[in-house]
Amino acid sequence: MQTFLATLRRFTASARQSRSSSPDERAMPCGESLDEKNVDGLVEPSVLINKRKEQNEQECAVSEKLARFSRVPASTVFNLQPGSSPLGLSDEAALLALEKHGLNIFVTERPPSAIALLFTALANPFNFILMALGIISIATGDRPTFGVMMVMITASTGLRFWQELKSVTQAARLLNSVTTRVRVLRANKEVELNRKDIVPGDVLALASGDVFPGDCVLFSSEALTVTQASLTGELMPVDKAPRVDPPPLEFEFDIIDNQNICLAGTSVATGSGRAMVVLTRDDTYMASIAKDLDKKRPLNAMQAGVRKVSYILLAFMGVMAPIVLIIQGLISKDWRSAAVFAISVAVGITPEMLPMIVASNLALSAVRVARKKVIVKRFDAIQTLGAVNILCSDKTGTLTIDLVQVSFSATGWGDQSDLPLKLAYLNAALQTGTRSPIDGAIVDKFAKSAEGGGMGDPKLEEWTKLAEVPFDSTRRLLSVLVSRSQVGMDEKGLMITKGAVDDVLDRCARVYDHPSSQSSSPVTLDKFKPSEASPLTVDARSRILETAERLNREGLRLVAVACKSSVAMPLMTLTTADETDLVFIGFLGFLDPLKPDAADAIEKLAKLGVQVRILTGDAPAVAAKVGRDLGLLPSNSSSLDHLTLHMEPGLEEKDLVITGPQLAALSNDQVAFKAALERCIIFAKLSPHQKLQVVEGLRKGGGGRAVAFLGDGVNDALAIRAADVGISVDSGTEIAKEAADVILLEKSLDVIVHGVVQGRMTFVNTIKYIKMATSSNFGNVFSVLAASAWLPYQPILPLQLLFQNLLYDFSQASIPWDNVDPEYMLTPRTWNAKSVARFMIFMGPTSSVFDICTFLINWYRYGIRTADSPLVAQAQTNWFLEGALTQIFIIHFLRTGKIPFVQSRASRSVVGLTTLIAGVVIAIPYIPKLNSALGMSTPPPEFYGFLTAMILAYALLIHLDKMLYQRIFKEWL
């Protein structure tokens, strides 16, 4: 096999240093004292150390069993797995193992429980309030109120359950849509099985592209490299090989960074081999991470806000209802009627349609975002996304395309030149081993350049491979001997070598003299003469290494290219002895490019007040390169004032980048740790649990913030779960998609921007309803208190009060479709119970002024002053009309902080529905049977004149109050 990609990640010296010096918890032996190891950079050391202990308990069994297999030589590995052999399991042994261990199905693939979803939809604080009121109502014989409460609970719960069941089922289908086939040996016969049928002891026949179905141990391989990006975030594959000899006594097993263990979910990049399956299903390392996902999630920003608002409503009910009961009972001496009326007051304070309005808002936002090919698994995810202050994102596969590409071709001094690419193209295209991602990137780059007319030669059909020296992980080189099919530049052929920079340089004696940068035409291979080279002096070598180090710091992976002419005659064998006295040609730089819309999406998020942080397991230089390209780190080429919203003056790039080991060193200094979280933009070389701790720390900072996490790997799952909103992509790992609240079915990051906008619209329209309904209801109750202390009759019947509230609530049913003023979209917004209470207390009593005016009109104009007056029904009807119509009309004033109808207009649906409900209110006293059922009478015509004057005066007063409120509290919605 010919591949050299395996150890390319070691080309970057800083990456090697980070790995060798990292106190990552993966290398910590089970049972070692956490107090003696400063690991992970803890936010609250005493609390999170306990979390680490739980983590060790969960992973210890996996690590210990894999360590046993990792320590023994390949020749004896089957002694640890009775019944298995290099020839594979027998059919009988496989059947017994399947009965013992079960199908190889991870917890993430199991179908969702409809009962659990229904309970989640029902377990809403607003539902609990309505449920309590309903129980009290039926206990006191108030069946209509009980019926209304149950209808509201059923409607909101049903809508939420239906939407979540549909989304979760769609996500489950997505997880199970791909069937993975695995080639195994059964009784020395190679067969292809469904991954679910794999059991411990199975022997895998590995080839490029194969995904490991469980945690495995290698016992043979040929140039095998494994991609572990889903676990570590590192794009470059790593070497894997069977253990030949027992390890030294001081050997410490690292479950990620080891020689011969391949974990479930990783895949073969290049090469071939055989491996024995050790662990499957929920016993794997990936499943040990997934087990943390079963723990109860912390409340997100929306859930915490809803709970606080619920407490506010309960507090007002707890105060107002007893006061009404006492006053009404003392005046009327009918304590039973007073109790019923007090319950009606409690109902009146509560916006009955609140759960329904919230559910409608959330459903509408989910439907709108779903049109962008998004699965919204959790009902409140989009609204919470609108409250997000910080978006944390993994790098590989989320911000980048997860595909290595050639970034540039340059001389040893860093000057641009196509010659290294041309020679590397011949090397990659003509080698006969498995084509590595690096080889594929080189061939693709050359093909695209040739299509664009930027590269005329070489034409592959004109070249012939004479011999090659395959890649191996010791040399880290691949050499190919080629010649022109026709008249060549050298009849004895040209040997082209590419590989790690230091290994190539060690074999070079000269360095090619490239034409000056002012040369008008590039070097073509028919004019290329390797003999035009200068000696590779100590100074030249130092200069080349300095260039390589600078490019590494810029986040580029480098491959060096060299050549040698007059190597051998055709049909002669090429050996490693020929890889000497080479001519150094230059570098190829590789990177994982950004997604096309990534930078634009980041800029849009910044304009919406959302900060972006990168959390990755990759090297800091690579992560910093992505940060610069996205505009998250300061650059000399452009001003980033609009992006780096949280940067302090004078900070340099090194102050904004931190690694996992550096974070771990701050574990005992909470102040420094929290300061690092607030300051840094790039978090590199993080373990999965460090990603989790960064997300938790950011959520706790700033007095409590909403944090979203975007990731696609196994190493992202814990952070996705801990975030207020977890986001993954359809190409992500199963565990990441299971942990996510939102799954992007397309690669466009612009969908996240759309989600933020939709979330803010949802929040604003929801808070509109809550503030309007609670303030109006509070005003009604305030008026009831005043009337109870003054009037000898009930100012409104309980059923009338309930009906009035329902009509008002229905008039706001179109609020989810209302227009939102642009200024409410500029910054993250979250629930604020104090703001709701303040709005309710300040704005609510305004309506009481005109309620009292209605009482005065009934008292003085119509002479209704006693409980036995035949006109009591008229008085109650008058207040019903005044209360309902003023509430409905005033929606247009309360929905915006601006002048309604002039500076801000409601949507057509809001205008149409409020007009319709107002017509229904006016018609109710004239509808036979309905008016008698509600205890109403026909109002005198002149009352409509009083009513019109009160509505206009109320509109003027409410606008003045609104201006005063905004001046005092600097807010509206």
PDB file of C-alpha atoms in Angstrom, residues 133-134 137-138 140-151 340 347 352 798-800 802-803 806 933-934:
ATOM      1  CA  LEU A 133     -57.857  26.388  38.411  1.00  0.00           C
ATOM      2  CA  GLY A 134     -59.913  23.772  36.591  1.00  0.00           C
ATOM      3  CA  SER A 137     -63.652  25.199  39.525  1.00  0.00           C
ATOM      4  CA  ILE A 138     -65.159  21.709  39.237  1.00  0.00           C
ATOM      5  CA  THR A 140     -67.046  24.404  43.481  1.00  0.00           C
ATOM      6  CA  GLY A 141     -69.530  23.413  40.786  1.00  0.00           C
ATOM      7  CA  ASP A 142     -68.275  25.824  38.122  1.00  0.00           C
ATOM      8  CA  ARG A 143     -68.389  23.433  35.188  1.00  0.00           C
ATOM      9  CA  PRO A 144     -68.113  26.024  32.361  1.00  0.00           C
ATOM     10  CA  THR A 145     -64.807  27.302  33.737  1.00  0.00           C
ATOM     11  CA  PHE A 146     -63.560  23.740  34.165  1.00  0.00           C
ATOM     12  CA  GLY A 147     -64.515  22.966  30.563  1.00  0.00           C
ATOM     13  CA  VAL A 148     -62.701  26.007  29.224  1.00  0.00           C
ATOM     14  CA  MET A 149     -59.541  25.151  31.200  1.00  0.00           C
ATOM     15  CA  MET A 150     -59.499  21.570  29.915  1.00  0.00           C
ATOM     16  CA  VAL A 151     -60.074  22.672  26.314  1.00  0.00           C
ATOM     17  CA  VAL A 340     -67.029  31.353  43.245  1.00  0.00           C
ATOM     18  CA  VAL A 347     -59.166  32.760  36.347  1.00  0.00           C
ATOM     19  CA  GLU A 352     -56.401  31.158  29.563  1.00  0.00           C
ATOM     20  CA  PRO A 798     -68.346  35.021  36.842  1.00  0.00           C
ATOM     21  CA  LEU A 799     -69.493  33.521  33.538  1.00  0.00           C
ATOM     22  CA  GLN A 800     -69.499  36.975  31.928  1.00  0.00           C
ATOM     23  CA  LEU A 802     -64.769  34.259  31.809  1.00  0.00           C
ATOM     24  CA  PHE A 803     -66.502  34.873  28.475  1.00  0.00           C
ATOM     25  CA  LEU A 806     -62.015  34.279  26.240  1.00  0.00           C
ATOM     26  CA  ALA A 933     -77.605  32.478  29.213  1.00  0.00           C
ATOM     27  CA  LEU A 934     -74.987  35.079  30.043  1.00  0.00           C
TER      28      LEU A 934
END
